[in-house]
Amino acid sequence: MIVAKEQHPASPLTTKSLPKIAAFGMLIGLIYLMGILQAHSLTEKNISVTINGLTETYPTTSRTVGKFLAEIGIPESQIMTVAPPLKSSLSAESIVAVETKPKLRDAIVAANFSSTVKAVAEAAAKAEAEAKAAAEAKAAAAETLKPVMPKSPTYVGIASWYKFGNGMTAASTQFPRGTKLRVINNDNGKMIDITINDFGPEDWTGVMLDLNKVAFAKLAPIGLGKISIRYFKI
């Protein structure tokens, strides 16, 4: 005698729910992967950037070339050419090259740092300059200055740089030697305190303060040559 087996309907879990479970699992996996990618993109990386022929290295967590350049004090309005493009993603292997508009790299500025350009062209000097620039950038990022009461009106003008010792100093025709000033970069808000210890530059240059290279590097990449500043006595 043959007894027919009773047929039970398939469990809803194995027929209708499986596609939904699989889709939910894929969604969870995608969210996890996006979290990993986002954390990776926020990891600090050292980026080599050549600005008007001078190469420096800066630490950054920026995701794009444009945000990185703005972070170190080069807004889009000052850029003439850049490679890779501003919207390109930034990775630890990225090498950025920037040429700023002519008014920031005229003959006056070129005369100031011509000796440095020759020096960094040599391999040993170039490596030393890059290491020093990275250290100065980290120090500048970590440095914070307390608010102070101005002892003069706030002046607005242009600052350039030259090399004269290793101190936080500058040349001025406006103030006597020994005058202490607070100088603020109008493009990125970075600020420094300096002491006037030299006379110059000439009035016809249009430059109000000639900052020592060490001081200028705390406000902006030296490859910019000139920056817009405001300053007052402290």
JSON list of C-alpha atoms in Angstrom, two decimals:
[
{"chain": "A", "resi": 1, "resn": "MET", "atom": "CA", "xyz": [0.00, 0.00, 0.00]},
{"chain": "A", "resi": 2, "resn": "ILE", "atom": "CA", "xyz": [1.47, 3.33, -1.09]},
{"chain": "A", "resi": 3, "resn": "VAL", "atom": "CA", "xyz": [0.77, 6.35, 1.10]},
{"chain": "A", "resi": 4, "resn": "ALA", "atom": "CA", "xyz": [1.09, 9.73, -0.54]},
{"chain": "A", "resi": 5, "resn": "LYS", "atom": "CA", "xyz": [3.24, 12.21, 1.33]},
{"chain": "A", "resi": 6, "resn": "GLU", "atom": "CA", "xyz": [1.49, 15.29, 2.50]},
{"chain": "A", "resi": 7, "resn": "GLN", "atom": "CA", "xyz": [2.75, 18.36, 0.61]},
{"chain": "A", "resi": 8, "resn": "HIS", "atom": "CA", "xyz": [3.40, 21.43, 2.78]},
{"chain": "A", "resi": 9, "resn": "PRO", "atom": "CA", "xyz": [3.52, 24.90, 1.26]},
{"chain": "A", "resi": 10, "resn": "ALA", "atom": "CA", "xyz": [7.00, 26.43, 1.11]},
{"chain": "A", "resi": 11, "resn": "SER", "atom": "CA", "xyz": [7.92, 28.66, 4.02]},
{"chain": "A", "resi": 12, "resn": "PRO", "atom": "CA", "xyz": [7.42, 32.37, 3.26]},
{"chain": "A", "resi": 13, "resn": "LEU", "atom": "CA", "xyz": [10.94, 32.93, 4.62]},
{"chain": "A", "resi": 14, "resn": "THR", "atom": "CA", "xyz": [12.51, 30.92, 1.83]},
{"chain": "A", "resi": 15, "resn": "THR", "atom": "CA", "xyz": [10.48, 32.21, -1.07]},
{"chain": "A", "resi": 16, "resn": "LYS", "atom": "CA", "xyz": [9.42, 35.83, -0.63]},
{"chain": "A", "resi": 17, "resn": "SER", "atom": "CA", "xyz": [11.83, 37.08, 2.05]},
{"chain": "A", "resi": 18, "resn": "LEU", "atom": "CA", "xyz": [15.16, 35.96, 0.59]},
{"chain": "A", "resi": 19, "resn": "PRO", "atom": "CA", "xyz": [15.48, 38.76, -2.00]},
{"chain": "A", "resi": 20, "resn": "LYS", "atom": "CA", "xyz": [14.69, 41.36, 0.68]},
{"chain": "A", "resi": 21, "resn": "ILE", "atom": "CA", "xyz": [17.24, 39.85, 3.08]},
{"chain": "A", "resi": 22, "resn": "ALA", "atom": "CA", "xyz": [19.88, 39.78, 0.36]},
{"chain": "A", "resi": 23, "resn": "ALA", "atom": "CA", "xyz": [19.20, 43.40, -0.57]},
{"chain": "A", "resi": 24, "resn": "PHE", "atom": "CA", "xyz": [19.39, 44.47, 3.09]},
{"chain": "A", "resi": 25, "resn": "GLY", "atom": "CA", "xyz": [22.72, 42.67, 3.47]},
{"chain": "A", "resi": 26, "resn": "MET", "atom": "CA", "xyz": [24.11, 44.41, 0.40]},
{"chain": "A", "resi": 27, "resn": "LEU", "atom": "CA", "xyz": [22.97, 47.78, 1.78]},
{"chain": "A", "resi": 28, "resn": "ILE", "atom": "CA", "xyz": [24.73, 47.15, 5.11]},
{"chain": "A", "resi": 29, "resn": "GLY", "atom": "CA", "xyz": [27.90, 46.14, 3.25]},
{"chain": "A", "resi": 30, "resn": "LEU", "atom": "CA", "xyz": [27.78, 49.25, 1.09]},
{"chain": "A", "resi": 31, "resn": "ILE", "atom": "CA", "xyz": [27.37, 51.52, 4.14]},
{"chain": "A", "resi": 32, "resn": "TYR", "atom": "CA", "xyz": [30.34, 49.82, 5.81]},
{"chain": "A", "resi": 33, "resn": "LEU", "atom": "CA", "xyz": [32.48, 50.23, 2.70]},
{"chain": "A", "resi": 34, "resn": "MET", "atom": "CA", "xyz": [31.56, 53.92, 2.40]},
{"chain": "A", "resi": 35, "resn": "GLY", "atom": "CA", "xyz": [32.57, 54.42, 6.03]},
{"chain": "A", "resi": 36, "resn": "ILE", "atom": "CA", "xyz": [35.97, 52.87, 5.37]},
{"chain": "A", "resi": 37, "resn": "LEU", "atom": "CA", "xyz": [36.51, 55.03, 2.28]},
{"chain": "A", "resi": 38, "resn": "GLN", "atom": "CA", "xyz": [35.48, 58.18, 4.13]},
{"chain": "A", "resi": 39, "resn": "ALA", "atom": "CA", "xyz": [37.84, 57.44, 7.05]},
{"chain": "A", "resi": 40, "resn": "HIS", "atom": "CA", "xyz": [40.65, 56.79, 4.59]},
{"chain": "A", "resi": 41, "resn": "SER", "atom": "CA", "xyz": [40.02, 60.08, 2.77]},
{"chain": "A", "resi": 42, "resn": "LEU", "atom": "CA", "xyz": [40.32, 62.01, 6.06]},
{"chain": "A", "resi": 43, "resn": "THR", "atom": "CA", "xyz": [43.72, 60.51, 6.87]},
{"chain": "A", "resi": 44, "resn": "GLU", "atom": "CA", "xyz": [46.46, 63.16, 6.91]},
{"chain": "A", "resi": 45, "resn": "LYS", "atom": "CA", "xyz": [48.78, 62.92, 3.94]},
{"chain": "A", "resi": 46, "resn": "ASN", "atom": "CA", "xyz": [51.86, 64.87, 2.86]},
{"chain": "A", "resi": 47, "resn": "ILE", "atom": "CA", "xyz": [51.36, 66.54, -0.53]},
{"chain": "A", "resi": 48, "resn": "SER", "atom": "CA", "xyz": [54.20, 67.86, -2.68]},
{"chain": "A", "resi": 49, "resn": "VAL", "atom": "CA", "xyz": [53.25, 71.13, -4.40]},
{"chain": "A", "resi": 50, "resn": "THR", "atom": "CA", "xyz": [55.31, 73.24, -6.81]},
{"chain": "A", "resi": 51, "resn": "ILE", "atom": "CA", "xyz": [54.29, 76.90, -6.71]},
{"chain": "A", "resi": 52, "resn": "ASN", "atom": "CA", "xyz": [55.81, 79.13, -9.39]},
{"chain": "A", "resi": 53, "resn": "GLY", "atom": "CA", "xyz": [58.82, 76.81, -9.58]},
{"chain": "A", "resi": 54, "resn": "LEU", "atom": "CA", "xyz": [59.41, 76.32, -5.84]},
{"chain": "A", "resi": 55, "resn": "THR", "atom": "CA", "xyz": [58.56, 72.92, -4.34]},
{"chain": "A", "resi": 56, "resn": "GLU", "atom": "CA", "xyz": [57.24, 72.50, -0.81]},
{"chain": "A", "resi": 57, "resn": "THR", "atom": "CA", "xyz": [55.47, 69.76, 1.16]},
{"chain": "A", "resi": 58, "resn": "TYR", "atom": "CA", "xyz": [52.37, 70.27, 3.31]},
{"chain": "A", "resi": 59, "resn": "PRO", "atom": "CA", "xyz": [50.30, 67.91, 5.50]},
{"chain": "A", "resi": 60, "resn": "THR", "atom": "CA", "xyz": [46.57, 67.96, 4.72]},
{"chain": "A", "resi": 61, "resn": "THR", "atom": "CA", "xyz": [43.29, 66.07, 5.08]},
{"chain": "A", "resi": 62, "resn": "SER", "atom": "CA", "xyz": [41.66, 67.87, 2.14]},
{"chain": "A", "resi": 63, "resn": "ARG", "atom": "CA", "xyz": [39.90, 65.67, -0.42]},
{"chain": "A", "resi": 64, "resn": "THR", "atom": "CA", "xyz": [40.42, 67.78, -3.54]},
{"chain": "A", "resi": 65, "resn": "VAL", "atom": "CA", "xyz": [43.22, 69.81, -5.10]},
{"chain": "A", "resi": 66, "resn": "GLY", "atom": "CA", "xyz": [41.20, 73.02, -4.83]},
{"chain": "A", "resi": 67, "resn": "LYS", "atom": "CA", "xyz": [40.49, 72.62, -1.12]},
{"chain": "A", "resi": 68, "resn": "PHE", "atom": "CA", "xyz": [44.14, 71.78, -0.45]},
{"chain": "A", "resi": 69, "resn": "LEU", "atom": "CA", "xyz": [45.38, 74.90, -2.25]},
{"chain": "A", "resi": 70, "resn": "ALA", "atom": "CA", "xyz": [42.85, 77.09, -0.43]},
{"chain": "A", "resi": 71, "resn": "GLU", "atom": "CA", "xyz": [43.98, 75.56, 2.86]},
{"chain": "A", "resi": 72, "resn": "ILE", "atom": "CA", "xyz": [47.62, 76.55, 2.32]},
{"chain": "A", "resi": 73, "resn": "GLY", "atom": "CA", "xyz": [46.68, 80.08, 1.22]},
{"chain": "A", "resi": 74, "resn": "ILE", "atom": "CA", "xyz": [46.21, 79.96, -2.56]},
{"chain": "A", "resi": 75, "resn": "PRO", "atom": "CA", "xyz": [42.58, 80.83, -3.40]},
{"chain": "A", "resi": 76, "resn": "GLU", "atom": "CA", "xyz": [41.17, 80.01, -6.83]},
{"chain": "A", "resi": 77, "resn": "SER", "atom": "CA", "xyz": [41.15, 83.70, -7.74]},
{"chain": "A", "resi": 78, "resn": "GLN", "atom": "CA", "xyz": [44.97, 83.78, -7.68]},
{"chain": "A", "resi": 79, "resn": "ILE", "atom": "CA", "xyz": [45.51, 80.68, -9.84]},
{"chain": "A", "resi": 80, "resn": "MET", "atom": "CA", "xyz": [46.41, 80.94, -13.52]},
{"chain": "A", "resi": 81, "resn": "THR", "atom": "CA", "xyz": [47.19, 77.26, -14.21]},
{"chain": "A", "resi": 82, "resn": "VAL", "atom": "CA", "xyz": [47.05, 74.17, -12.04]},
{"chain": "A", "resi": 83, "resn": "ALA", "atom": "CA", "xyz": [47.61, 70.45, -12.55]},
{"chain": "A", "resi": 84, "resn": "PRO", "atom": "CA", "xyz": [45.76, 68.29, -11.78]},
{"chain": "A", "resi": 85, "resn": "PRO", "atom": "CA", "xyz": [42.48, 70.29, -12.00]},
{"chain": "A", "resi": 86, "resn": "LEU", "atom": "CA", "xyz": [41.03, 71.86, -8.84]},
{"chain": "A", "resi": 87, "resn": "LYS", "atom": "CA", "xyz": [38.19, 69.34, -8.57]},
{"chain": "A", "resi": 88, "resn": "SER", "atom": "CA", "xyz": [40.54, 66.33, -8.81]},
{"chain": "A", "resi": 89, "resn": "SER", "atom": "CA", "xyz": [40.68, 63.96, -5.85]},
{"chain": "A", "resi": 90, "resn": "LEU", "atom": "CA", "xyz": [43.77, 64.23, -3.66]},
{"chain": "A", "resi": 91, "resn": "SER", "atom": "CA", "xyz": [45.76, 61.18, -2.57]},
{"chain": "A", "resi": 92, "resn": "ALA", "atom": "CA", "xyz": [49.09, 60.59, -0.85]},
{"chain": "A", "resi": 93, "resn": "GLU", "atom": "CA", "xyz": [50.66, 60.09, -4.30]},
{"chain": "A", "resi": 94, "resn": "SER", "atom": "CA", "xyz": [49.37, 63.40, -5.71]},
{"chain": "A", "resi": 95, "resn": "ILE", "atom": "CA", "xyz": [51.86, 65.95, -7.02]},
{"chain": "A", "resi": 96, "resn": "VAL", "atom": "CA", "xyz": [50.39, 69.41, -7.55]},
{"chain": "A", "resi": 97, "resn": "ALA", "atom": "CA", "xyz": [51.84, 72.16, -9.75]},
{"chain": "A", "resi": 98, "resn": "VAL", "atom": "CA", "xyz": [50.50, 75.74, -9.57]},
{"chain": "A", "resi": 99, "resn": "GLU", "atom": "CA", "xyz": [51.28, 78.92, -11.46]},
{"chain": "A", "resi": 100, "resn": "THR", "atom": "CA", "xyz": [49.77, 82.05, -9.97]},
{"chain": "A", "resi": 101, "resn": "LYS", "atom": "CA", "xyz": [48.75, 85.21, -11.80]},
{"chain": "A", "resi": 102, "resn": "PRO", "atom": "CA", "xyz": [51.61, 87.48, -12.92]},
{"chain": "A", "resi": 103, "resn": "LYS", "atom": "CA", "xyz": [51.01, 90.22, -10.35]},
{"chain": "A", "resi": 104, "resn": "LEU", "atom": "CA", "xyz": [52.14, 87.80, -7.64]},
{"chain": "A", "resi": 105, "resn": "ARG", "atom": "CA", "xyz": [55.40, 86.84, -9.33]},
{"chain": "A", "resi": 106, "resn": "ASP", "atom": "CA", "xyz": [56.75, 89.97, -11.02]},
{"chain": "A", "resi": 107, "resn": "ALA", "atom": "CA", "xyz": [60.37, 91.02, -11.43]},
{"chain": "A", "resi": 108, "resn": "ILE", "atom": "CA", "xyz": [60.50, 92.58, -7.96]},
{"chain": "A", "resi": 109, "resn": "VAL", "atom": "CA", "xyz": [59.64, 89.29, -6.30]},
{"chain": "A", "resi": 110, "resn": "ALA", "atom": "CA", "xyz": [61.93, 87.33, -8.61]},
{"chain": "A", "resi": 111, "resn": "ALA", "atom": "CA", "xyz": [64.85, 89.50, -7.56]},
{"chain": "A", "resi": 112, "resn": "ASN", "atom": "CA", "xyz": [64.13, 88.72, -3.92]},
{"chain": "A", "resi": 113, "resn": "PHE", "atom": "CA", "xyz": [64.28, 84.95, -4.21]},
{"chain": "A", "resi": 114, "resn": "SER", "atom": "CA", "xyz": [66.50, 84.35, -7.26]},
{"chain": "A", "resi": 115, "resn": "SER", "atom": "CA", "xyz": [69.26, 82.97, -5.05]},
{"chain": "A", "resi": 116, "resn": "THR", "atom": "CA", "xyz": [66.82, 80.55, -3.43]},
{"chain": "A", "resi": 117, "resn": "VAL", "atom": "CA", "xyz": [65.58, 79.34, -6.82]},
{"chain": "A", "resi": 118, "resn": "LYS", "atom": "CA", "xyz": [69.15, 78.46, -7.78]},
{"chain": "A", "resi": 119, "resn": "ALA", "atom": "CA", "xyz": [69.72, 76.71, -4.48]},
{"chain": "A", "resi": 120, "resn": "VAL", "atom": "CA", "xyz": [66.63, 74.52, -4.60]},
{"chain": "A", "resi": 121, "resn": "ALA", "atom": "CA", "xyz": [67.54, 73.48, -8.13]},
{"chain": "A", "resi": 122, "resn": "GLU", "atom": "CA", "xyz": [70.30, 71.39, -6.61]},
{"chain": "A", "resi": 123, "resn": "ALA", "atom": "CA", "xyz": [69.14, 68.04, -5.31]},
{"chain": "A", "resi": 124, "resn": "ALA", "atom": "CA", "xyz": [70.57, 68.27, -1.80]},
{"chain": "A", "resi": 125, "resn": "ALA", "atom": "CA", "xyz": [69.35, 71.81, -1.20]},
{"chain": "A", "resi": 126, "resn": "LYS", "atom": "CA", "xyz": [65.94, 70.94, -2.59]},
{"chain": "A", "resi": 127, "resn": "ALA", "atom": "CA", "xyz": [65.51, 68.00, -0.22]},
{"chain": "A", "resi": 128, "resn": "GLU", "atom": "CA", "xyz": [66.56, 70.15, 2.73]},
{"chain": "A", "resi": 129, "resn": "ALA", "atom": "CA", "xyz": [64.17, 72.95, 1.73]},
{"chain": "A", "resi": 130, "resn": "GLU", "atom": "CA", "xyz": [61.23, 70.55, 1.42]},
{"chain": "A", "resi": 131, "resn": "ALA", "atom": "CA", "xyz": [61.89, 69.01, 4.83]},
{"chain": "A", "resi": 132, "resn": "LYS", "atom": "CA", "xyz": [62.20, 72.45, 6.42]},
{"chain": "A", "resi": 133, "resn": "ALA", "atom": "CA", "xyz": [59.04, 73.70, 4.71]},
{"chain": "A", "resi": 134, "resn": "ALA", "atom": "CA", "xyz": [57.06, 70.73, 6.03]},
{"chain": "A", "resi": 135, "resn": "ALA", "atom": "CA", "xyz": [58.31, 71.33, 9.56]},
{"chain": "A", "resi": 136, "resn": "GLU", "atom": "CA", "xyz": [57.50, 75.04, 9.32]},
{"chain": "A", "resi": 137, "resn": "ALA", "atom": "CA", "xyz": [54.02, 74.29, 7.99]},
{"chain": "A", "resi": 138, "resn": "LYS", "atom": "CA", "xyz": [53.28, 71.98, 10.92]},
{"chain": "A", "resi": 139, "resn": "ALA", "atom": "CA", "xyz": [54.59, 74.56, 13.38]},
{"chain": "A", "resi": 140, "resn": "ALA", "atom": "CA", "xyz": [52.50, 77.28, 11.77]},
{"chain": "A", "resi": 141, "resn": "ALA", "atom": "CA", "xyz": [49.37, 75.11, 11.88]},
{"chain": "A", "resi": 142, "resn": "ALA", "atom": "CA", "xyz": [49.91, 74.41, 15.58]},
{"chain": "A", "resi": 143, "resn": "GLU", "atom": "CA", "xyz": [50.72, 78.02, 16.51]},
{"chain": "A", "resi": 144, "resn": "THR", "atom": "CA", "xyz": [47.92, 80.17, 17.89]},
{"chain": "A", "resi": 145, "resn": "LEU", "atom": "CA", "xyz": [48.27, 83.81, 18.92]},
{"chain": "A", "resi": 146, "resn": "LYS", "atom": "CA", "xyz": [46.23, 85.48, 21.62]},
{"chain": "A", "resi": 147, "resn": "PRO", "atom": "CA", "xyz": [44.20, 88.58, 20.71]},
{"chain": "A", "resi": 148, "resn": "VAL", "atom": "CA", "xyz": [46.04, 91.83, 21.41]},
{"chain": "A", "resi": 149, "resn": "MET", "atom": "CA", "xyz": [45.04, 95.48, 21.58]},
{"chain": "A", "resi": 150, "resn": "PRO", "atom": "CA", "xyz": [46.37, 97.36, 18.51]},
{"chain": "A", "resi": 151, "resn": "LYS", "atom": "CA", "xyz": [48.63, 100.29, 19.32]},
{"chain": "A", "resi": 152, "resn": "SER", "atom": "CA", "xyz": [48.12, 101.86, 15.91]},
{"chain": "A", "resi": 153, "resn": "PRO", "atom": "CA", "xyz": [45.59, 101.94, 13.07]},
{"chain": "A", "resi": 154, "resn": "THR", "atom": "CA", "xyz": [45.29, 98.75, 11.03]},
{"chain": "A", "resi": 155, "resn": "TYR", "atom": "CA", "xyz": [47.14, 99.14, 7.73]},
{"chain": "A", "resi": 156, "resn": "VAL", "atom": "CA", "xyz": [46.46, 97.17, 4.54]},
{"chain": "A", "resi": 157, "resn": "GLY", "atom": "CA", "xyz": [49.04, 96.39, 1.88]},
{"chain": "A", "resi": 158, "resn": "ILE", "atom": "CA", "xyz": [51.29, 93.85, 0.20]},
{"chain": "A", "resi": 159, "resn": "ALA", "atom": "CA", "xyz": [54.04, 91.76, 1.79]},
{"chain": "A", "resi": 160, "resn": "SER", "atom": "CA", "xyz": [56.91, 90.03, -0.01]},
{"chain": "A", "resi": 161, "resn": "TRP", "atom": "CA", "xyz": [59.80, 87.99, 1.39]},
{"chain": "A", "resi": 162, "resn": "TYR", "atom": "CA", "xyz": [63.57, 87.84, 1.43]},
{"chain": "A", "resi": 163, "resn": "LYS", "atom": "CA", "xyz": [66.12, 85.92, 3.49]},
{"chain": "A", "resi": 164, "resn": "PHE", "atom": "CA", "xyz": [67.77, 87.85, 6.31]},
{"chain": "A", "resi": 165, "resn": "GLY", "atom": "CA", "xyz": [68.72, 85.61, 9.24]},
{"chain": "A", "resi": 166, "resn": "ASN", "atom": "CA", "xyz": [66.37, 83.07, 10.81]},
{"chain": "A", "resi": 167, "resn": "GLY", "atom": "CA", "xyz": [64.13, 85.22, 13.00]},
{"chain": "A", "resi": 168, "resn": "MET", "atom": "CA", "xyz": [60.54, 86.43, 12.90]},
{"chain": "A", "resi": 169, "resn": "THR", "atom": "CA", "xyz": [61.58, 89.77, 11.43]},
{"chain": "A", "resi": 170, "resn": "ALA", "atom": "CA", "xyz": [60.84, 92.12, 8.53]},
{"chain": "A", "resi": 171, "resn": "ALA", "atom": "CA", "xyz": [62.06, 95.18, 6.69]},
{"chain": "A", "resi": 172, "resn": "SER", "atom": "CA", "xyz": [59.96, 98.36, 6.64]},
{"chain": "A", "resi": 173, "resn": "THR", "atom": "CA", "xyz": [60.22, 101.99, 5.60]},
{"chain": "A", "resi": 174, "resn": "GLN", "atom": "CA", "xyz": [57.10, 102.80, 7.62]},
{"chain": "A", "resi": 175, "resn": "PHE", "atom": "CA", "xyz": [58.31, 101.81, 11.09]},
{"chain": "A", "resi": 176, "resn": "PRO", "atom": "CA", "xyz": [61.67, 102.16, 12.88]},
{"chain": "A", "resi": 177, "resn": "ARG", "atom": "CA", "xyz": [63.78, 99.16, 13.87]},
{"chain": "A", "resi": 178, "resn": "GLY", "atom": "CA", "xyz": [62.52, 97.47, 17.00]},
{"chain": "A", "resi": 179, "resn": "THR", "atom": "CA", "xyz": [58.83, 98.03, 16.22]},
{"chain": "A", "resi": 180, "resn": "LYS", "atom": "CA", "xyz": [56.68, 94.96, 16.87]},
{"chain": "A", "resi": 181, "resn": "LEU", "atom": "CA", "xyz": [53.82, 94.22, 14.48]},
{"chain": "A", "resi": 182, "resn": "ARG", "atom": "CA", "xyz": [51.05, 91.69, 14.13]},
{"chain": "A", "resi": 183, "resn": "VAL", "atom": "CA", "xyz": [50.66, 90.66, 10.49]},
{"chain": "A", "resi": 184, "resn": "ILE", "atom": "CA", "xyz": [47.57, 88.83, 9.13]},
{"chain": "A", "resi": 185, "resn": "ASN", "atom": "CA", "xyz": [47.22, 87.12, 5.76]},
{"chain": "A", "resi": 186, "resn": "ASN", "atom": "CA", "xyz": [43.99, 88.43, 4.23]},
{"chain": "A", "resi": 187, "resn": "ASP", "atom": "CA", "xyz": [43.49, 85.25, 2.19]},
{"chain": "A", "resi": 188, "resn": "ASN", "atom": "CA", "xyz": [43.62, 82.61, 4.93]},
{"chain": "A", "resi": 189, "resn": "GLY", "atom": "CA", "xyz": [43.52, 84.47, 8.26]},
{"chain": "A", "resi": 190, "resn": "LYS", "atom": "CA", "xyz": [46.89, 83.17, 9.46]},
{"chain": "A", "resi": 191, "resn": "MET", "atom": "CA", "xyz": [48.77, 85.61, 11.66]},
{"chain": "A", "resi": 192, "resn": "ILE", "atom": "CA", "xyz": [52.27, 86.18, 13.02]},
{"chain": "A", "resi": 193, "resn": "ASP", "atom": "CA", "xyz": [54.08, 88.65, 15.27]},
{"chain": "A", "resi": 194, "resn": "ILE", "atom": "CA", "xyz": [57.27, 90.14, 13.86]},
{"chain": "A", "resi": 195, "resn": "THR", "atom": "CA", "xyz": [59.91, 92.71, 14.77]},
{"chain": "A", "resi": 196, "resn": "ILE", "atom": "CA", "xyz": [61.24, 95.29, 12.32]},
{"chain": "A", "resi": 197, "resn": "ASN", "atom": "CA", "xyz": [65.03, 94.91, 12.04]},
{"chain": "A", "resi": 198, "resn": "ASP", "atom": "CA", "xyz": [65.82, 96.22, 8.55]},
{"chain": "A", "resi": 199, "resn": "PHE", "atom": "CA", "xyz": [64.99, 99.12, 6.22]},
{"chain": "A", "resi": 200, "resn": "GLY", "atom": "CA", "xyz": [63.17, 98.53, 2.94]},
{"chain": "A", "resi": 201, "resn": "PRO", "atom": "CA", "xyz": [61.79, 97.79, 0.42]},
{"chain": "A", "resi": 202, "resn": "GLU", "atom": "CA", "xyz": [61.89, 100.86, -1.82]},
{"chain": "A", "resi": 203, "resn": "ASP", "atom": "CA", "xyz": [58.62, 102.81, -2.10]},
{"chain": "A", "resi": 204, "resn": "TRP", "atom": "CA", "xyz": [58.36, 102.24, -5.86]},
{"chain": "A", "resi": 205, "resn": "THR", "atom": "CA", "xyz": [57.93, 98.48, -5.29]},
{"chain": "A", "resi": 206, "resn": "GLY", "atom": "CA", "xyz": [54.49, 98.95, -3.73]},
{"chain": "A", "resi": 207, "resn": "VAL", "atom": "CA", "xyz": [55.46, 96.48, -0.99]},
{"chain": "A", "resi": 208, "resn": "MET", "atom": "CA", "xyz": [54.72, 97.58, 2.57]},
{"chain": "A", "resi": 209, "resn": "LEU", "atom": "CA", "xyz": [56.59, 94.85, 4.46]},
{"chain": "A", "resi": 210, "resn": "ASP", "atom": "CA", "xyz": [59.45, 92.62, 3.31]},
{"chain": "A", "resi": 211, "resn": "LEU", "atom": "CA", "xyz": [59.10, 89.62, 5.62]},
{"chain": "A", "resi": 212, "resn": "ASN", "atom": "CA", "xyz": [61.97, 87.34, 6.47]},
{"chain": "A", "resi": 213, "resn": "LYS", "atom": "CA", "xyz": [61.53, 83.98, 4.71]},
{"chain": "A", "resi": 214, "resn": "VAL", "atom": "CA", "xyz": [60.83, 82.17, 8.02]},
{"chain": "A", "resi": 215, "resn": "ALA", "atom": "CA", "xyz": [58.05, 84.63, 8.87]},
{"chain": "A", "resi": 216, "resn": "PHE", "atom": "CA", "xyz": [56.49, 84.61, 5.38]},
{"chain": "A", "resi": 217, "resn": "ALA", "atom": "CA", "xyz": [56.38, 80.79, 5.37]},
{"chain": "A", "resi": 218, "resn": "LYS", "atom": "CA", "xyz": [54.09, 80.86, 8.42]},
{"chain": "A", "resi": 219, "resn": "LEU", "atom": "CA", "xyz": [51.56, 82.92, 6.49]},
{"chain": "A", "resi": 220, "resn": "ALA", "atom": "CA", "xyz": [51.69, 81.35, 3.01]},
{"chain": "A", "resi": 221, "resn": "PRO", "atom": "CA", "xyz": [53.82, 79.20, 0.68]},
{"chain": "A", "resi": 222, "resn": "ILE", "atom": "CA", "xyz": [56.97, 81.08, -0.27]},
{"chain": "A", "resi": 223, "resn": "GLY", "atom": "CA", "xyz": [56.30, 80.30, -3.93]},
{"chain": "A", "resi": 224, "resn": "LEU", "atom": "CA", "xyz": [53.51, 82.91, -3.90]},
{"chain": "A", "resi": 225, "resn": "GLY", "atom": "CA", "xyz": [56.11, 85.65, -3.61]},
{"chain": "A", "resi": 226, "resn": "LYS", "atom": "CA", "xyz": [53.59, 88.27, -2.49]},
{"chain": "A", "resi": 227, "resn": "ILE", "atom": "CA", "xyz": [50.48, 88.20, -0.32]},
{"chain": "A", "resi": 228, "resn": "SER", "atom": "CA", "xyz": [47.78, 90.66, 0.71]},
{"chain": "A", "resi": 229, "resn": "ILE", "atom": "CA", "xyz": [48.07, 91.55, 4.41]},
{"chain": "A", "resi": 230, "resn": "ARG", "atom": "CA", "xyz": [46.78, 93.78, 7.16]},
{"chain": "A", "resi": 231, "resn": "TYR", "atom": "CA", "xyz": [48.99, 94.76, 10.08]},
{"chain": "A", "resi": 232, "resn": "PHE", "atom": "CA", "xyz": [49.24, 96.94, 13.18]},
{"chain": "A", "resi": 233, "resn": "LYS", "atom": "CA", "xyz": [51.62, 97.79, 16.02]},
{"chain": "A", "resi": 234, "resn": "ILE", "atom": "CA", "xyz": [51.49, 95.68, 19.20]}
]
